Backbone as JSON, one array per atom type, in Angstrom:
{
  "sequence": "XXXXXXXXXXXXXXXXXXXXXXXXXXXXXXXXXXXXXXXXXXXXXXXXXXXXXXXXXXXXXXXXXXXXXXXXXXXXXXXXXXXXXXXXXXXXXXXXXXXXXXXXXXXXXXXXXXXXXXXXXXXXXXXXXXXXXXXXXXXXXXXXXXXXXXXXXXXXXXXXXXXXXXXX",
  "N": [[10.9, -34.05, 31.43], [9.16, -34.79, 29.47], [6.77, -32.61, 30.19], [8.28, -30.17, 29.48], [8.42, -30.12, 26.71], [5.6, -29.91, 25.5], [4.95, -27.19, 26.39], [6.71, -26.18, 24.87], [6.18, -26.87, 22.04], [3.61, -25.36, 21.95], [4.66, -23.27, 22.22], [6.08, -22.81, 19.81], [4.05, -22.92, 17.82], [2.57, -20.7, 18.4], [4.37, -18.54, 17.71], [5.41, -19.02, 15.16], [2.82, -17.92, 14.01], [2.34, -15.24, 14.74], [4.58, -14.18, 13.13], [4.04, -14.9, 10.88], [1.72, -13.1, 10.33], [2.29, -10.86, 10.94], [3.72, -10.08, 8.92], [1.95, -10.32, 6.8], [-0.11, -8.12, 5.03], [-2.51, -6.12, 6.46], [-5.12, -4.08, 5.46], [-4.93, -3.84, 3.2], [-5.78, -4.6, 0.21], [-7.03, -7.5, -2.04], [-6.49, -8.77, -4.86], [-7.97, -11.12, -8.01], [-6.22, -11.08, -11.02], [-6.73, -11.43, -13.86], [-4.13, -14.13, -14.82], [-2.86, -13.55, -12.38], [-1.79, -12.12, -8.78], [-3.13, -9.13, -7.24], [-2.32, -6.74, -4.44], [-2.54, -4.43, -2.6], [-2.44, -1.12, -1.82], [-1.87, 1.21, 0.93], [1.96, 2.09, 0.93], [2.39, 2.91, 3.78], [0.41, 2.17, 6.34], [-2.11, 3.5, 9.09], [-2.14, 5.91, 6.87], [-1.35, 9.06, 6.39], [-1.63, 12.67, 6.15], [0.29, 14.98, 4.58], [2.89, 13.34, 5.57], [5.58, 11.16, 4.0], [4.51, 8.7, 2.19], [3.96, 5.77, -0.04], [2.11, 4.07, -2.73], [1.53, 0.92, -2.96], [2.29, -2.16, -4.31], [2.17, -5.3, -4.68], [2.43, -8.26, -6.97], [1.69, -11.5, -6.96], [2.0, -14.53, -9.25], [-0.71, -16.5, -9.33], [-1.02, -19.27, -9.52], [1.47, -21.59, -9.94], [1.93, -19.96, -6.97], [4.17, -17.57, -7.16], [6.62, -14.43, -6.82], [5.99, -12.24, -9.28], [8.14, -10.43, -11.43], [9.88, -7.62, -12.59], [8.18, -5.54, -14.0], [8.39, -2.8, -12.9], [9.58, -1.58, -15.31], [6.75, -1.79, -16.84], [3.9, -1.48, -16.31], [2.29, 1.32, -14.79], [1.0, 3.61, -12.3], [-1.67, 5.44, -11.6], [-2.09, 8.24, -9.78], [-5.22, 9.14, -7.91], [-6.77, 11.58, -6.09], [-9.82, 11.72, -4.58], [-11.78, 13.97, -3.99], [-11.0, 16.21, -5.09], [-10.49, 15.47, -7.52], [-8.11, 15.81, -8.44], [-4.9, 14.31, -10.03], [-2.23, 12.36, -10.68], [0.07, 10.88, -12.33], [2.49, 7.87, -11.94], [5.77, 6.54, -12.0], [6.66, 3.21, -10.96], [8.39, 1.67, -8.46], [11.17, -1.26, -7.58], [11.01, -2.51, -4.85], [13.99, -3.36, -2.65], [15.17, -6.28, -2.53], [12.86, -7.92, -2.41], [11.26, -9.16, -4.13], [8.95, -9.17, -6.51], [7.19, -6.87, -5.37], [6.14, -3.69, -4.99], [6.55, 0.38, -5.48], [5.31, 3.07, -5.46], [6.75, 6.56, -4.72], [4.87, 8.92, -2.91], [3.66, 11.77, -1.14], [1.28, 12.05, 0.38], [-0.8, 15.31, 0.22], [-3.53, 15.7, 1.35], [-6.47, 14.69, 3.39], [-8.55, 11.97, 3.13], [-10.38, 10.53, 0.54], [-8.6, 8.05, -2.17], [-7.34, 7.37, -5.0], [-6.16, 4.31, -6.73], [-5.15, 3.61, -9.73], [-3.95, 0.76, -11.71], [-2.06, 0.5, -15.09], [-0.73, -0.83, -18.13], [1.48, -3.51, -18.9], [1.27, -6.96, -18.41], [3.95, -9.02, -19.35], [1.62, -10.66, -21.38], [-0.63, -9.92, -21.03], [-2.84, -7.09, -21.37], [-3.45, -4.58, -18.81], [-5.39, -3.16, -16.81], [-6.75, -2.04, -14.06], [-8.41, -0.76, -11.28], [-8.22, 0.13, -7.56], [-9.94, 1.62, -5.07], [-9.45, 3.56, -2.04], [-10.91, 3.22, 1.5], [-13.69, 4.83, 1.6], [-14.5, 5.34, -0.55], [-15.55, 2.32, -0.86], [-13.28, 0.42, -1.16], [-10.26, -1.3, -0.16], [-8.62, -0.99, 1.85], [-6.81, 1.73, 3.62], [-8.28, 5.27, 4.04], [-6.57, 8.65, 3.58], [-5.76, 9.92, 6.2], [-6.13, 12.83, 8.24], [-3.49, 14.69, 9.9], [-3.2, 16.09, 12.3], [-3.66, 15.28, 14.69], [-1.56, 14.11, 15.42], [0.27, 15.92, 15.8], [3.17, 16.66, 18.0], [4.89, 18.98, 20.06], [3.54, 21.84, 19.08], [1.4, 22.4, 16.77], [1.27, 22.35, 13.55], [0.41, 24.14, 10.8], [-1.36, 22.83, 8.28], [-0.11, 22.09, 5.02], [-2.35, 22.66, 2.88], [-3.82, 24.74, 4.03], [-1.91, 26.81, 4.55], [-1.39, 27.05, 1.68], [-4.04, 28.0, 1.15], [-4.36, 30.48, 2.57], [-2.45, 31.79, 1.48], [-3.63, 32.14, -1.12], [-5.44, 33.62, -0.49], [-4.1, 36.04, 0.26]],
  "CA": [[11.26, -33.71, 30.05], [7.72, -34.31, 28.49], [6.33, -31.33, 30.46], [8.67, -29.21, 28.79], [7.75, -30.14, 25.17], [4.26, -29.92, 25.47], [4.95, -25.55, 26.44], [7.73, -25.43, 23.73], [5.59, -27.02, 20.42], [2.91, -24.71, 21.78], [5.71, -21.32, 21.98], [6.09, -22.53, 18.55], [3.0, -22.63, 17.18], [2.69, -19.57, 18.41], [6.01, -18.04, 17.46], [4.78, -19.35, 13.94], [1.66, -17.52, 13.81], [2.73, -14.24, 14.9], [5.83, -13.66, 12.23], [3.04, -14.9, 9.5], [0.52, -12.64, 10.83], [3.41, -9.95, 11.07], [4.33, -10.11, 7.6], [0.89, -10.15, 5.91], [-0.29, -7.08, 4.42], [-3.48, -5.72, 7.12], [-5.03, -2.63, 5.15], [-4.44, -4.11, 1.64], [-6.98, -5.13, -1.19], [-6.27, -8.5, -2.83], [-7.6, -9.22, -6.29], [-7.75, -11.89, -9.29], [-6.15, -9.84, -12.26], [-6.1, -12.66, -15.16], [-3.19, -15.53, -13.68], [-1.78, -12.62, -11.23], [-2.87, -12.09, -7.28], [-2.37, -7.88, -7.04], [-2.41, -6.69, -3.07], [-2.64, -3.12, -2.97], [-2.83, -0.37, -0.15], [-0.36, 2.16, 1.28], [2.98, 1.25, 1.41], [2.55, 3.14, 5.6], [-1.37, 2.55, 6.84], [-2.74, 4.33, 8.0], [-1.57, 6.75, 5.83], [-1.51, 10.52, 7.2], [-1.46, 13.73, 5.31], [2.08, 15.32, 4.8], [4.18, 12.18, 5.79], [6.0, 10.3, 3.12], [4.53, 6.96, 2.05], [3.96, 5.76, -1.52], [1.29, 2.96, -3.12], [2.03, -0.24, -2.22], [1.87, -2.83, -4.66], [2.55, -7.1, -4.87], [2.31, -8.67, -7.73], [2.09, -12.71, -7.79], [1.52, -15.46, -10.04], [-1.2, -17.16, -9.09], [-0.63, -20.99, -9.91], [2.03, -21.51, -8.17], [2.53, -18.59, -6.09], [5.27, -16.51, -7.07], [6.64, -13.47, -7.08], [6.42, -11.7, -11.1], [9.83, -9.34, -11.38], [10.1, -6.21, -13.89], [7.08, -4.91, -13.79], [8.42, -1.51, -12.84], [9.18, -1.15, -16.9], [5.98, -2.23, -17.98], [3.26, -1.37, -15.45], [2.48, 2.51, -14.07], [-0.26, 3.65, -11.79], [-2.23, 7.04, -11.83], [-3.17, 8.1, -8.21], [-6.07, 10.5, -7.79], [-7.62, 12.56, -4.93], [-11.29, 11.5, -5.28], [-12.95, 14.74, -4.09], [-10.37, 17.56, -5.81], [-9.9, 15.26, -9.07], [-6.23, 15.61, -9.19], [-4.58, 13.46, -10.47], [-1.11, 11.97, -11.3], [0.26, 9.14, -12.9], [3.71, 8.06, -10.72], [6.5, 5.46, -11.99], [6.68, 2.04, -10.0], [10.09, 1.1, -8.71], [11.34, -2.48, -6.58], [11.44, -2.8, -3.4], [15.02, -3.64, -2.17], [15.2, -7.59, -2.26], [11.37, -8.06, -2.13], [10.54, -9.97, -5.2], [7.34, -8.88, -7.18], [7.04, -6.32, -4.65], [6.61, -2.5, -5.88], [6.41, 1.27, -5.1], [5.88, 4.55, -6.06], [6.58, 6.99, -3.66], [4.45, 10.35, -2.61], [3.51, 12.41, 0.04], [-0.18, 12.4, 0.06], [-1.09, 16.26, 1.12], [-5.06, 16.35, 1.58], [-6.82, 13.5, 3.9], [-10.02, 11.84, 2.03], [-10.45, 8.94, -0.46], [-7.5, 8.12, -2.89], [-7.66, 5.91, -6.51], [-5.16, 3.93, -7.34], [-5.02, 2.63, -11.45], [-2.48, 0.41, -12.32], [-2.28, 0.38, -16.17], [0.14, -0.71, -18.68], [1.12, -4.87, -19.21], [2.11, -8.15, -17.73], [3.93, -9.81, -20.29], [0.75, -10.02, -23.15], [-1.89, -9.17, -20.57], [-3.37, -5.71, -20.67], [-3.8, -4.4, -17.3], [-6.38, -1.51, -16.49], [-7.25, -2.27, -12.89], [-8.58, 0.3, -10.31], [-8.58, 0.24, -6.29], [-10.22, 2.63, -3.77], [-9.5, 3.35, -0.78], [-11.9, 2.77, 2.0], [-14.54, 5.72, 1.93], [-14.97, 4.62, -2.27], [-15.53, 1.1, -1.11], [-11.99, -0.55, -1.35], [-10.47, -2.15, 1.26], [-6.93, -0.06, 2.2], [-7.37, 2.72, 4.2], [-8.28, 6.63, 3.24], [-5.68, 9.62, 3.7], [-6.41, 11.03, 7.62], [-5.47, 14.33, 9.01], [-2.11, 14.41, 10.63], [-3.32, 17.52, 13.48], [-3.81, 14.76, 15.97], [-0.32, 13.6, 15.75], [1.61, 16.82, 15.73], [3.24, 17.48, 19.27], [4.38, 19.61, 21.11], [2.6, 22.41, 18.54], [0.2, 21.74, 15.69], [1.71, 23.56, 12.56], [-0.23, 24.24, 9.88], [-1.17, 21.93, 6.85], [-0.09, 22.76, 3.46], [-3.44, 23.43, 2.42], [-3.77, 25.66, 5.01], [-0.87, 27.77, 4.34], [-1.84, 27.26, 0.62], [-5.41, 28.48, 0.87], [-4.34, 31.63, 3.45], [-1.27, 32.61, 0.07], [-4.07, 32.46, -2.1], [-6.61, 34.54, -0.46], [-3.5, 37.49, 0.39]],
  "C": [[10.0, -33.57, 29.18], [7.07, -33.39, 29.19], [7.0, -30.03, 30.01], [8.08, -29.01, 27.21], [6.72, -29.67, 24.75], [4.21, -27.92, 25.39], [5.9, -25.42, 24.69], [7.22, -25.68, 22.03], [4.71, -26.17, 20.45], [3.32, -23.3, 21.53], [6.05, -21.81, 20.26], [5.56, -22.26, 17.81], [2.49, -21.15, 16.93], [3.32, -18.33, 17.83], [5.45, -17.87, 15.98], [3.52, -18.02, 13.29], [1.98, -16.08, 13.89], [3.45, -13.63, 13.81], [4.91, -14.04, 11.22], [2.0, -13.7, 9.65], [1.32, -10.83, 10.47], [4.12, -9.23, 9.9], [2.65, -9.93, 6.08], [0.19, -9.12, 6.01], [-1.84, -6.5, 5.46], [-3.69, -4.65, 6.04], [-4.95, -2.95, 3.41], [-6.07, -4.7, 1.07], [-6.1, -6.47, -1.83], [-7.36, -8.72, -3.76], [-7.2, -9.85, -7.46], [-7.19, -10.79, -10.08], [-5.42, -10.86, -13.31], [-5.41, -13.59, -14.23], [-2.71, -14.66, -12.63], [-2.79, -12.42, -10.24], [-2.37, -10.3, -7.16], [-2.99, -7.94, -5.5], [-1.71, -5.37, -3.06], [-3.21, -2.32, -1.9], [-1.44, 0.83, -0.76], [0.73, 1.78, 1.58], [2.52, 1.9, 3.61], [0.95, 3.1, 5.93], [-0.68, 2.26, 8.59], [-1.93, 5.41, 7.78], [-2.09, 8.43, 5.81], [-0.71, 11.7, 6.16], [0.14, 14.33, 5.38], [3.0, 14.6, 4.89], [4.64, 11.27, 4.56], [5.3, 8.71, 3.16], [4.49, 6.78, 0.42], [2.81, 4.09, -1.39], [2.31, 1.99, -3.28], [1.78, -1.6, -3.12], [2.9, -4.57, -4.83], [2.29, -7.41, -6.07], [2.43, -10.64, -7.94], [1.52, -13.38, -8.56], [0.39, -16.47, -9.76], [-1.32, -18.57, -8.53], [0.37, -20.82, -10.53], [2.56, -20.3, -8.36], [3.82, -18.85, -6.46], [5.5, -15.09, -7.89], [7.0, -13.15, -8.89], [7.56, -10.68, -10.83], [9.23, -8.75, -12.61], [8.95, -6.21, -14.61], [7.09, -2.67, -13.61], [8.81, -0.9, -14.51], [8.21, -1.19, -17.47], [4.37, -1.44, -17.34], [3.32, 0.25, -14.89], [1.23, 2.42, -12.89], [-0.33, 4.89, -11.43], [-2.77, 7.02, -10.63], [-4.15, 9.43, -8.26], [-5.87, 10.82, -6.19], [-8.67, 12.8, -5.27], [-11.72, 12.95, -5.37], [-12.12, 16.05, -4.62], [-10.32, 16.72, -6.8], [-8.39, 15.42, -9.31], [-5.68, 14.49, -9.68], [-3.19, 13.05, -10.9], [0.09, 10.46, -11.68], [2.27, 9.08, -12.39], [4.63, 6.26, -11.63], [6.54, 4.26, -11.02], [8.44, 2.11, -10.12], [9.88, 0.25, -7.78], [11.69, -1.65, -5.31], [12.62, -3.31, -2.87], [15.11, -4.72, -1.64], [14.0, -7.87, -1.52], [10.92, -8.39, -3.25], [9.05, -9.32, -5.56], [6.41, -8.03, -6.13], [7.42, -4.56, -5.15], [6.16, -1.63, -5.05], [6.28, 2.26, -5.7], [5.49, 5.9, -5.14], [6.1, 8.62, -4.17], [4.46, 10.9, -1.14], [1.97, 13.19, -0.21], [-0.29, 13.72, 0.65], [-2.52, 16.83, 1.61], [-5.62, 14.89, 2.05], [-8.24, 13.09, 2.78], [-9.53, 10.38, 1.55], [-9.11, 9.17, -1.54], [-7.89, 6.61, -3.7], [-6.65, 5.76, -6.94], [-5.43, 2.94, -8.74], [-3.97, 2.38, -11.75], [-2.59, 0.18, -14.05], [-0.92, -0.12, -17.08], [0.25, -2.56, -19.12], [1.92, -5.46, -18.47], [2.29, -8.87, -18.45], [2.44, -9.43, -21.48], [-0.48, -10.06, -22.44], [-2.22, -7.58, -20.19], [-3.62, -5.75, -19.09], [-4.33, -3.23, -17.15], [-6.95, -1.74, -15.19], [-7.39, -0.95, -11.84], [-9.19, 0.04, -8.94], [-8.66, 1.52, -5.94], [-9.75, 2.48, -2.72], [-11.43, 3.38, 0.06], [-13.43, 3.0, 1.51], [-15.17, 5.47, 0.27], [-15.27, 3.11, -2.04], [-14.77, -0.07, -1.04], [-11.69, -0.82, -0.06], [-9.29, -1.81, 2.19], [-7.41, 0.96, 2.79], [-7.07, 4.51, 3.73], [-7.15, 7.29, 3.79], [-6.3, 10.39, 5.01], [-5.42, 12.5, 7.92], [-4.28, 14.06, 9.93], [-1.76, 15.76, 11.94], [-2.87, 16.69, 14.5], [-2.54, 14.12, 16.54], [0.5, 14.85, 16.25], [1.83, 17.15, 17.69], [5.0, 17.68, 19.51], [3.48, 20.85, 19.99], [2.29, 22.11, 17.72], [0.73, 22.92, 15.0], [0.72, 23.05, 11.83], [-0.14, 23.93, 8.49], [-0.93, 22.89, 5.86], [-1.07, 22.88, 2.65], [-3.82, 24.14, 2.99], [-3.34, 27.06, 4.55], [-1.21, 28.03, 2.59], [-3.19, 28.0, 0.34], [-5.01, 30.24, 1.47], [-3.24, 32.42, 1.87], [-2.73, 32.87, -0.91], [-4.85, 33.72, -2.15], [-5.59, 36.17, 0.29], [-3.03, 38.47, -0.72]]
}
């Protein structure tokens, strides 16, 4: 009987470690912002040209951890495309029983660096905060090319097809 125990506190430990490990954000930025912890990325890394994902943001309280709620009224965030300058500022909405857990969904269409600014308030703190992705420094990963995925043929990106309309 004690040779069993000894495997089964260690399959727990284990067990343990995995579903924490499993659940915590790889690919994300975490940063002081006043009493709040933000944790910030792609909601899908890595995060491939054409495919639906959207910015990915947490929101908790510092001391004591927990999740802040309704935030998506108060709070926006402007995403660029470092090396074209575009730019567009995108509503936050919840996450579907995920506490202080937010989104705002795109469909990135050009690989590269990407800036996410969250702006707007928490309760009576301004908030002007800005993450990069990698290739700027930050710590989430940049927008890659989505050729190497496509099979069985490789269609052609929408800047592609956009650049070939322009120049007919």
């Amino acid at each position: 009987l004690r040779t069993l125990r000894i495997p089964l506190v260690w399959f727990s430990v284990v067990l343990i470690a995995v579903v924490s490990l499993a659940t915590t954000a790889y690919g994300h930025e975490r940063r002081a912002v006043g009493p709040y912890r933000f944790v910030v990325g792609f909601l899908t890394e890595p995060a491939f040209e054409g495919l639906k994902n959207g910015v990915d943001l947490r929101v908790l309280q510092a001391d004591p951890e927990a999740p802040v709620e309704g935030l998506q009224d108060t709070l926006q965030v402007e995403v660029t495309h470092v090396s074209s300058t575009v730019r567009k500022n995108l509503k936050l909405r919840t996450i579907y029983r995920d506490a202080g857990h937010y989104t705002a969904d795109l469909i990135p269409t050009a690989p590269g660096q990407y800036r996410f600014r969250f702006f707007g308030n928490i309760q009576e703190l301004a908030v002007q905060e800005t993450f990069d992705s990698k290739s700027g420094g930050g710590q989430f990963d940049d927008v890659e090319s989505s050729v190497d995925l496509q099979f069985p043929v490789r269609l052609p990106e929408i800047r592609e097809m956009a650049n070939a309309l322009r120049g007919a």
